[in-house]
Each structure stands twice: as structure tokens, then as C-alpha cells.
């Protein structure tokens, strides 16, 4: 593969990380609003669990993109 391919792939991954972080913020705000508006303790506990699992899922996706960037950077170095 060419250097341009790897540079573009790294750029795309960085943009995907930014989008994922923004989505994480939106999901966090949405679930926080649900926690505030719910009156039952069981409902609040369920939303808190959901908030943790959604944040962990976003973090996992972000870590996947970071690993992909590292892989592309190693490939870019060996492409010289």
C-alpha cells in the first residue's frame, strides 16, 4: 500500500474517534436527563447501569480506532 493510503486511513480514524466522542457526550447527556426525570429508584438504577454500559461501549470503540491508528503508523514506517 502507498504512504498516502496509510495517511488517509489515519486521518479517517482520527475523525471517527472525534465522532465517537461526540456521540458519547450526547448519549451521556440523554441518559443523565432520563435519570433526572425518572421518579422510581428502580428506574434510576437501571438508567445508571445503562449509562455505564453505553460509556464502556463507546470507550471500546475508541480504543479499537486507536489500535488501528497504531497499526497504520507501523505500516507507514515500514513503507519507506
XYZ file of C-alpha atoms in Angstrom:
80
model
C 0.000 0.000 0.000
C 1.102 3.579 -0.545
C 2.011 6.145 2.062
C -0.986 8.239 1.047
C -3.307 5.323 1.788
C -1.987 4.977 5.336
C -2.040 8.725 5.947
C -5.662 8.907 4.776
C -6.596 5.878 6.900
C -5.035 7.501 9.978
C -6.898 10.723 9.256
C -10.179 8.821 8.849
C -9.647 7.001 12.146
C -8.982 10.265 13.964
C -12.195 11.716 12.538
C -14.081 8.589 13.617
C -12.687 8.960 17.144
C -13.919 12.566 17.257
C -17.380 11.490 16.069
C -17.486 8.676 18.622
C -16.508 11.043 21.459
C -19.249 13.449 20.408
C -21.783 10.614 20.315
C -20.625 9.516 23.761
C -21.299 13.023 25.111
C -24.763 13.079 23.554
C -25.652 9.632 24.903
C -24.348 10.579 28.341
C -26.455 13.747 28.399
C -29.531 11.874 27.182
C -29.222 9.192 29.859
C -28.485 11.786 32.561
C -31.699 13.576 31.627
C -33.567 10.272 31.840
C -32.127 9.637 35.303
C -33.287 13.062 36.482
C -36.759 12.689 35.055
C -37.382 9.185 36.413
C -39.092 9.048 39.777
C -38.708 5.381 40.760
C -35.469 4.185 42.364
C -35.506 1.027 40.205
C -35.724 3.109 37.050
C -32.879 5.343 38.170
C -30.719 2.305 38.945
C -31.468 0.829 35.517
C -30.548 4.089 33.766
C -27.324 4.322 35.763
C -26.386 0.807 34.643
C -27.239 1.738 31.066
C -25.101 4.875 31.343
C -22.092 2.831 32.444
C -22.517 0.201 29.733
C -23.039 2.781 26.961
C -19.927 4.699 28.046
C -17.920 1.461 28.139
C -19.114 0.546 24.644
C -18.043 3.951 23.305
C -14.665 3.616 25.051
C -14.181 0.197 23.486
C -14.872 1.560 20.007
C -12.455 4.448 20.592
C -9.739 2.042 21.755
C -10.285 -0.009 18.596
C -9.690 3.057 16.453
C -6.554 3.922 18.455
C -5.156 0.435 17.883
C -5.941 0.741 14.196
C -4.054 4.063 14.078
C -1.042 2.418 15.726
C -1.163 -0.389 13.170
C -1.328 2.096 10.288
C 1.565 4.085 11.750
C 3.741 0.952 11.958
C 2.817 0.093 8.368
C 3.596 3.636 7.282
C 7.072 3.438 8.837
C 7.811 0.149 7.091
C 6.561 1.572 3.797
C 9.602 3.839 3.411
